[in-house]
């Protein structure tokens, strides 16, 4: 019998529900169970693909081409497993399928109502995902905060499933306990209120994970126990820590995994968290640093800098750096700065390596191209991801091949030299305004050029006859084959292409320690225990 654990957040957003869910999953997995994790986002958007990354954070692309929430990335990194589209839903997606079923007479003449039909659809989706993953445990993270209007129907789904299968459902509240400066004491009231709100939705948490700056002490544990109607040992301390990968170990200090199993009348089948322990030891013991600059534009909102837009890139840098026993110091460089103050380009010299990540639209593009040129000319290790690869091709065309007006038709639709242009099937979609979920998405194979930098990065030792890899994509534009010959003549190396040779996937240049652009997003496949080969190779060269 599959067990369902729901995780919801109290008091405010951004308290690490995703990392908590992923960590719980890791613990249960280490005890010998098959675990999968699901993310529910309460907004109307059918997927995360149509949202501005500043507003929503990174769009994480699954193997099967869904544009999902960044938490799915956390689940993949912690569980070290691919998570598929079935494990992601939004309000929009749920309503869409209910309406579609209604139109297809699937409700057989009944009146289709918000309750129970929407929660029913949610439950159906949970069951389907459980089946697909053959999971013993399904962890479902309900987005948003308890008490807001938007996620009520998802709480309702949890309530209904619990009513139906009381022995198979457990509810966890991840809450926040503020320590106001002027008072200097950790306050439990907001969490008490969150639990009351849950109670009024017919739900009682089995565990409360108490997120706070510091660990929870005994008096507050007792208080929460009494006021939230929960035994003190199920009130779990979850203080801020330096590395999210340490969270499973922290939970284990409180024996959270065993407590959960006990509630389900289960016993651990094994205990296999050793590799994870070793990883944390490495992370904590490395002293030497490596300085990586990320040139992008999705950083600022008002007076605040948010790094959520590039979370998988950051994690991939970390994984590879730890592999080489380095702590990465990542600096955010706004490309627009280089447009107004080209002198600032010199600043790039202090970095061991520069990454230009994915992006859309014209803002900051010229600054990114200038940064790429600087890396190329000054032999600074450079890795371009998706848009970063496209701009590297444009930079090469402009400054090496002399095609001064080279550009992408995304930026200048009628450019004289469209080095990057719209893929033909994408053109039709755009003409019909079909934007949502319509890019080239998900995993596609790519053939590597033997003995190229890419070839050597992926296949360091073995000699493979067919150096075939698979990577995840999310793009609408592509390298224009009309310019292939001209650019190759000037020294551009096309070291990765689709098996039918129609699409350019990787470019590089000679006589440079590391200069590579990839049309795909390797960052989505990097895991703490198995860093991505390209990031490894990039970091290795940055070390030199
Ligand atoms: N804007 C570019 C395209 O659509 C690159 C996309 C990206 O970086 N993910 O092709």
XYZ file of C-alpha atoms and ligand atoms in Angstrom:
554
model
C 0.000 0.000 0.000
C 1.437 3.360 -1.032
C 1.765 5.872 1.790
C 1.017 9.527 1.159
C 2.712 12.332 3.050
C 1.476 15.876 2.483
C 3.703 18.818 3.257
C 2.292 22.313 3.565
C 3.813 25.578 4.732
C 2.772 27.859 7.544
C 3.318 31.580 8.276
C 5.153 32.584 5.107
C 6.613 31.400 1.831
C 10.267 30.742 1.118
C 10.965 28.788 4.301
C 12.350 25.764 2.511
C 9.378 23.456 2.119
C 10.909 22.081 -1.057
C 14.229 21.283 0.585
C 12.386 19.801 3.583
C 10.296 17.599 1.291
C 13.350 16.495 -0.666
C 15.230 15.781 2.570
C 12.390 13.706 3.975
C 12.380 11.792 0.722
C 16.118 11.214 1.027
C 15.729 9.819 4.545
C 12.923 7.430 3.621
C 14.855 6.355 0.539
C 17.927 5.658 2.677
C 15.776 3.375 4.806
C 15.101 1.174 1.814
C 11.828 2.559 0.448
C 10.956 3.683 -3.046
C 10.095 7.352 -2.784
C 8.731 9.898 -5.197
C 7.886 13.551 -4.681
C 5.166 15.700 -6.193
C 4.853 19.470 -6.377
C 1.520 21.259 -6.471
C 1.584 24.906 -7.479
C -1.590 26.829 -6.700
C -1.527 29.302 -9.606
C -3.609 29.236 -12.786
C -0.633 28.953 -15.152
C -0.685 25.491 -16.668
C 3.068 25.253 -16.191
C 5.927 27.400 -14.935
C 7.144 28.054 -18.475
C 5.142 31.202 -19.076
C 6.275 32.981 -15.938
C 9.021 35.511 -15.486
C 11.866 33.850 -13.583
C 12.205 36.879 -11.303
C 8.675 36.327 -10.149
C 8.678 32.567 -9.968
C 12.288 31.409 -9.911
C 13.859 28.897 -12.249
C 11.795 26.871 -14.672
C 12.995 23.307 -14.149
C 12.709 21.067 -17.221
C 12.030 17.353 -16.760
C 13.281 14.539 -19.000
C 9.834 14.279 -20.566
C 9.767 17.972 -21.353
C 7.584 19.560 -18.697
C 8.346 23.092 -17.516
C 8.035 22.793 -13.776
C 8.812 24.417 -10.484
C 12.370 24.589 -9.168
C 11.414 22.262 -6.307
C 11.259 19.377 -8.778
C 14.976 20.090 -9.248
C 15.504 19.715 -5.515
C 13.697 16.403 -5.521
C 15.865 15.124 -8.379
C 19.074 16.275 -6.717
C 18.252 14.771 -3.332
C 16.678 11.539 -4.537
C 19.201 11.182 -7.376
C 16.354 10.129 -9.647
C 14.478 11.629 -12.559
C 11.099 13.088 -11.672
C 8.576 13.203 -14.496
C 5.766 15.474 -15.595
C 3.208 13.299 -13.774
C 4.688 14.657 -10.531
C 3.837 18.271 -11.196
C 0.484 20.010 -11.180
C -0.952 23.487 -10.994
C -4.480 24.725 -10.406
C -4.621 25.542 -14.112
C -3.618 22.028 -15.093
C -6.124 20.390 -12.760
C -9.020 22.566 -13.947
C -7.972 22.060 -17.538
C -8.341 18.304 -17.271
C -11.607 18.466 -15.316
C -13.092 20.755 -17.968
C -11.790 18.523 -20.735
C -13.381 15.466 -19.089
C -16.661 17.346 -18.709
C -16.615 18.253 -22.410
C -16.003 14.586 -23.218
C -19.000 13.485 -21.148
C -16.748 11.629 -18.739
C -18.864 12.729 -15.765
C -21.898 11.020 -17.280
C -24.396 13.798 -16.884
C -23.553 14.756 -13.335
C -23.173 18.364 -12.221
C -19.418 18.954 -12.129
C -18.480 20.943 -9.051
C -15.391 22.473 -7.526
C -15.765 20.070 -4.606
C -15.478 17.112 -4.899
C -14.392 17.032 -8.539
C -11.302 19.214 -8.319
C -9.841 17.432 -5.251
C -10.815 14.108 -6.865
C -8.781 15.019 -9.920
C -5.863 15.947 -7.647
C -6.090 12.569 -5.909
C -6.248 10.776 -9.275
C -3.079 12.526 -10.291
C -1.307 11.571 -7.054
C -2.293 7.950 -7.580
C -1.116 7.982 -11.174
C 2.256 9.423 -10.217
C 2.565 6.843 -7.416
C 1.894 4.042 -9.860
C 4.292 5.348 -12.469
C 7.082 5.616 -9.886
C 6.107 2.329 -8.187
C 6.446 4.293 -4.981
C 6.136 3.112 -1.400
C 5.991 6.769 -0.369
C 4.552 9.717 -2.230
C 5.567 13.057 -0.784
C 3.318 15.858 -1.952
C 4.360 19.427 -1.381
C 1.432 21.826 -1.452
C 2.657 25.214 -2.641
C 1.731 28.511 -1.041
C 0.976 29.082 2.625
C -1.757 27.677 4.816
C -4.512 30.264 5.168
C -4.373 31.634 1.668
C -7.288 31.194 -0.663
C -5.389 29.592 -3.519
C -4.354 26.242 -2.071
C -7.568 25.353 -0.223
C -8.634 22.744 -2.780
C -5.333 20.941 -2.442
C -5.698 20.802 1.331
C -9.171 19.487 0.629
C -7.629 16.712 -1.493
C -5.356 15.782 1.429
C -8.346 15.753 3.771
C -10.394 13.564 1.433
C -7.584 11.089 0.877
C -6.986 10.879 4.619
C -10.652 10.219 5.214
C -10.557 7.431 2.659
C -7.248 5.889 3.700
C -6.550 7.003 7.277
C -3.711 4.508 7.700
C -1.905 5.663 4.573
C -1.893 9.426 4.949
C 0.198 11.708 7.075
C 0.340 15.490 7.211
C 3.362 17.660 7.923
C 3.406 21.400 8.502
C 6.632 23.251 7.803
C 6.288 26.469 9.743
C 8.344 29.519 10.557
C 9.138 30.835 14.026
C 10.304 34.435 13.913
C 12.658 36.008 16.435
C 11.795 39.711 16.225
C 14.860 41.873 16.846
C 13.250 44.105 19.444
C 11.916 41.153 21.445
C 14.805 38.750 21.041
C 12.601 35.721 21.703
C 11.404 33.007 19.341
C 7.644 33.394 18.881
C 5.308 30.451 18.413
C 2.010 32.288 17.904
C 2.098 32.506 14.094
C 2.603 28.725 13.978
C -0.245 28.174 16.417
C -2.452 30.245 14.129
C -1.323 28.257 11.086
C -2.263 25.004 12.828
C -5.676 26.428 13.788
C -6.209 27.356 10.152
C -5.308 23.831 9.107
C -7.711 22.492 11.736
C -10.510 24.521 10.230
C -9.743 22.838 6.904
C -10.265 19.524 8.664
C -6.568 18.679 8.960
C -4.350 18.080 11.950
C -0.596 17.950 11.357
C 1.203 14.813 12.536
C 4.516 16.646 12.597
C 5.536 20.275 12.700
C 8.935 21.141 11.273
C 9.989 24.340 12.957
C 12.037 26.513 10.647
C 13.859 29.275 12.459
C 17.176 31.047 12.646
C 18.206 28.823 15.534
C 17.192 25.471 17.000
C 13.932 25.091 18.843
C 14.276 24.908 22.633
C 12.293 22.829 25.129
C 9.913 25.515 26.469
C 8.772 26.411 22.952
C 8.491 22.782 21.979
C 6.164 22.225 24.927
C 4.155 25.318 24.085
C 3.656 24.188 20.495
C 2.766 20.730 21.696
C -0.005 22.006 23.985
C -1.428 24.664 21.707
C -1.161 22.674 18.499
C -2.406 19.403 19.940
C 0.653 17.401 18.985
C 3.065 15.334 21.066
C 6.346 17.145 21.767
C 8.506 14.525 20.055
C 6.701 15.294 16.804
C 7.638 18.943 16.985
C 10.912 18.925 15.064
C 13.583 21.580 15.140
C 14.766 22.794 11.736
C 17.216 25.661 12.203
C 18.945 27.546 9.380
C 22.024 25.728 8.143
C 24.752 26.552 5.674
C 24.181 23.712 3.230
C 20.746 22.447 2.250
C 22.213 18.987 1.664
C 22.726 18.764 5.408
C 19.004 18.907 6.172
C 18.438 15.117 5.988
C 21.191 14.601 8.550
C 19.656 17.235 10.803
C 16.239 15.600 10.612
C 17.821 12.280 11.420
C 19.232 13.725 14.636
C 15.581 14.001 15.669
C 14.902 10.488 14.304
C 12.239 11.940 12.037
C 12.492 9.055 9.553
C 11.865 6.382 12.156
C 9.063 8.389 13.738
C 7.325 8.616 10.356
C 7.782 4.906 9.715
C 6.395 4.111 13.155
C 3.239 6.109 12.432
C 2.733 3.890 9.388
C 3.622 0.760 11.325
C 6.707 0.206 9.215
C 10.322 -0.557 10.028
C 13.456 0.598 8.270
C 14.572 -1.959 5.686
C 18.121 -0.688 5.746
C 20.147 2.347 6.643
C 22.095 3.787 3.791
C 22.971 7.402 4.303
C 26.733 6.909 4.345
C 27.502 8.413 0.954
C 25.448 11.431 1.892
C 27.364 11.749 5.184
C 30.626 11.617 3.242
C 29.407 14.326 0.906
C 28.565 16.633 3.813
C 31.964 15.945 5.371
C 33.664 16.923 2.112
C 31.557 20.051 1.746
C 32.402 21.118 5.262
C 36.073 20.329 5.150
C 37.097 22.006 1.889
C 39.125 25.122 2.496
C 40.284 26.230 -0.945
C 38.043 28.433 -3.010
C 37.203 28.860 -6.645
C 35.701 32.074 -8.005
C 32.973 31.757 -10.616
C 31.125 34.685 -12.162
C 27.618 34.315 -13.571
C 26.705 37.006 -16.096
C 22.940 37.314 -16.352
C 19.976 39.542 -15.743
C 17.352 37.791 -13.642
C 18.684 38.874 -10.273
C 16.965 41.904 -8.889
C 13.485 42.657 -7.672
C 13.145 46.111 -6.115
C 15.900 46.421 -3.536
C 16.522 42.689 -3.309
C 18.697 40.236 -5.158
C 17.152 36.839 -5.747
C 19.186 33.924 -6.968
C 16.283 31.556 -7.485
C 16.259 32.084 -11.254
C 19.498 30.177 -11.647
C 19.256 27.632 -8.859
C 20.222 24.567 -10.919
C 23.216 26.424 -12.371
C 24.349 27.334 -8.863
C 23.914 23.780 -7.650
C 25.751 22.346 -10.662
C 28.699 24.698 -9.977
C 28.714 23.573 -6.358
C 28.601 19.850 -7.163
C 31.532 20.090 -9.575
C 33.534 22.365 -7.268
C 33.110 20.028 -4.303
C 34.259 17.183 -6.515
C 37.547 19.045 -6.927
C 37.538 19.955 -3.233
C 36.834 23.592 -3.730
C 34.210 25.867 -2.247
C 32.744 27.949 -5.019
C 32.434 31.671 -4.505
C 29.760 32.654 -6.992
C 29.350 36.277 -7.934
C 26.379 37.730 -9.799
C 27.258 40.099 -12.553
C 24.535 42.095 -14.217
C 25.279 42.133 -17.936
C 23.622 45.528 -18.397
C 26.504 47.082 -16.462
C 28.880 46.246 -19.309
C 26.649 48.123 -21.741
C 26.818 51.416 -19.856
C 30.339 50.940 -18.467
C 32.476 48.744 -20.749
C 35.442 49.449 -18.469
C 33.849 47.188 -15.922
C 34.667 44.226 -18.172
C 38.127 44.201 -16.587
C 36.409 42.994 -13.447
C 36.002 39.607 -15.150
C 39.747 38.999 -14.851
C 39.487 38.129 -11.181
C 37.300 35.093 -11.909
C 38.521 31.539 -12.446
C 35.623 30.963 -14.814
C 32.584 32.692 -16.258
C 29.157 31.255 -17.032
C 26.513 32.901 -19.203
C 23.288 31.046 -18.430
C 19.993 30.779 -20.312
C 17.798 33.762 -21.008
C 15.193 35.402 -23.200
C 14.720 38.772 -24.849
C 17.008 41.675 -25.648
C 17.648 43.262 -22.267
C 21.284 42.817 -21.297
C 22.205 40.935 -24.469
C 24.925 43.303 -25.681
C 26.537 43.199 -22.246
C 26.587 39.403 -22.318
C 28.176 39.406 -25.769
C 30.854 41.809 -24.524
C 31.540 39.541 -21.543
C 31.865 36.510 -23.827
C 34.275 38.392 -26.088
C 36.333 39.314 -23.041
C 36.496 35.675 -21.924
C 37.456 34.515 -25.400
C 40.187 37.111 -25.867
C 41.564 36.873 -22.342
C 41.425 33.093 -22.168
C 39.102 32.985 -19.189
C 37.282 29.614 -18.972
C 33.792 30.177 -20.348
C 30.678 28.042 -20.370
C 27.589 29.281 -22.222
C 24.262 27.605 -21.486
C 21.486 27.761 -24.081
C 21.160 31.518 -24.687
C 24.780 31.704 -23.523
C 25.729 29.349 -26.372
C 23.693 31.308 -28.910
C 25.352 34.565 -27.880
C 28.794 32.941 -28.035
C 28.077 31.989 -31.651
C 27.003 35.574 -32.387
C 30.095 36.985 -30.686
C 32.290 34.697 -32.788
C 30.493 35.699 -35.979
C 30.853 39.391 -35.202
C 34.381 39.570 -33.887
C 36.176 36.640 -35.496
C 34.339 36.139 -38.785
C 33.753 39.855 -39.283
C 29.973 39.640 -39.665
C 29.476 42.834 -37.702
C 25.687 42.812 -37.746
C 25.401 39.199 -36.627
C 22.546 38.652 -34.225
C 19.697 36.362 -33.228
C 16.348 36.915 -34.889
C 14.929 36.792 -31.358
C 16.696 40.124 -30.743
C 16.614 41.740 -34.205
C 14.012 39.910 -36.327
C 15.334 41.279 -39.644
C 19.014 41.095 -38.848
C 21.371 40.864 -41.840
C 23.210 37.867 -40.403
C 20.755 35.733 -38.381
C 23.361 33.421 -36.830
C 20.621 32.233 -34.504
C 17.153 31.905 -35.950
C 13.760 30.446 -35.221
C 13.340 26.707 -35.696
C 10.815 26.151 -38.541
C 8.271 24.309 -36.399
C 8.542 27.088 -33.813
C 7.701 29.713 -36.433
C 4.288 28.131 -37.047
C 3.558 28.063 -33.320
C 4.498 31.695 -32.825
C 2.360 32.794 -35.781
C -0.602 31.261 -33.966
C 0.492 32.721 -30.604
C 1.046 29.217 -29.237
C 3.646 30.078 -26.646
C 2.886 27.898 -23.603
C 4.737 24.582 -23.486
C 5.685 24.892 -27.142
C 9.471 25.218 -27.117
C 11.819 22.359 -27.936
C 11.553 20.798 -24.507
C 13.019 17.890 -22.619
C 15.651 15.267 -23.365
C 17.102 14.870 -26.856
C 20.108 12.860 -28.010
C 23.274 14.599 -29.118
C 26.219 13.137 -30.964
C 29.656 14.356 -29.916
C 32.706 15.018 -32.015
C 35.432 12.650 -30.871
C 38.483 14.267 -29.312
C 36.734 17.601 -28.968
C 36.637 19.289 -25.579
C 33.026 18.127 -25.211
C 33.884 14.588 -26.298
C 36.693 14.386 -23.776
C 34.607 15.923 -21.031
C 31.881 13.299 -21.319
C 33.999 10.280 -22.164
C 37.245 10.796 -20.332
C 38.546 7.238 -20.530
C 36.483 4.833 -22.572
C 36.752 4.944 -26.308
C 33.175 4.862 -27.493
C 32.315 4.187 -31.077
C 29.289 6.443 -30.950
C 29.723 9.185 -28.374
C 26.029 9.725 -27.858
C 24.669 11.708 -24.927
C 21.239 12.957 -23.919
C 20.518 16.375 -22.451
C 17.484 18.491 -21.607
C 16.452 21.433 -23.745
C 14.270 24.502 -23.543
C 14.617 26.784 -26.525
C 12.828 28.179 -29.517
C 15.787 29.445 -31.537
C 18.717 27.513 -32.927
C 22.055 27.863 -34.685
C 21.475 28.757 -38.345
C 23.158 26.109 -40.520
C 23.596 28.626 -43.343
C 26.480 30.115 -41.373
C 28.053 26.816 -40.397
C 30.664 26.764 -43.114
C 31.745 30.395 -42.788
C 32.152 30.106 -39.045
C 33.864 26.714 -39.173
C 36.358 28.141 -41.660
C 37.183 30.807 -39.112
C 37.844 28.179 -36.447
C 34.517 27.513 -34.773
C 34.239 23.841 -33.804
C 30.839 22.240 -33.822
C 31.409 19.439 -31.376
C 27.850 18.323 -30.706
C 24.896 17.923 -33.052
C 21.584 16.116 -33.262
C 21.988 12.550 -34.666
C 20.385 13.682 -37.952
C 23.024 16.459 -38.056
C 20.355 19.134 -38.453
C 20.761 20.895 -35.112
C 23.950 22.316 -33.661
C 24.127 21.455 -29.973
C 27.668 22.348 -28.871
C 30.222 24.873 -30.081
C 33.791 25.431 -28.979
C 37.004 27.087 -30.179
C 40.649 26.095 -30.365
C 43.557 27.558 -28.421
C 41.597 28.416 -25.370
C 41.696 26.686 -21.965
C 37.924 26.167 -22.017
C 35.438 27.881 -24.278
C 32.198 26.034 -24.821
C 28.590 26.829 -25.538
C 25.829 24.232 -25.265
C 22.322 24.583 -26.660
C 20.982 22.418 -23.829
C 20.865 22.799 -20.047
C 23.377 20.428 -18.454
C 22.650 22.019 -15.069
C 19.348 20.115 -14.839
C 21.156 16.783 -14.728
C 23.834 17.580 -12.183
C 23.479 15.813 -8.837
C 25.487 16.268 -5.649
C 26.852 12.723 -5.813
C 27.310 12.747 -9.581
C 28.332 16.197 -10.803
C 27.706 16.912 -14.477
C 30.685 16.063 -16.751
C 30.670 19.481 -18.464
C 30.593 21.400 -15.204
C 33.358 19.138 -13.923
C 35.445 19.795 -16.973
C 34.760 23.558 -16.767
C 35.691 23.711 -13.069
C 38.792 21.606 -13.688
C 40.024 24.053 -16.265
C 39.063 26.990 -14.024
C 41.342 25.483 -11.358
C 44.273 25.933 -13.670
N 15.886 32.620 -25.857
C 16.574 31.526 -26.424
C 15.665 30.601 -27.209
O 14.470 30.646 -27.069
C 17.330 30.740 -25.365
C 16.448 30.044 -24.391
C 17.159 29.649 -23.122
O 18.229 30.137 -22.796
N 16.554 28.766 -22.359
O 16.117 29.809 -27.994
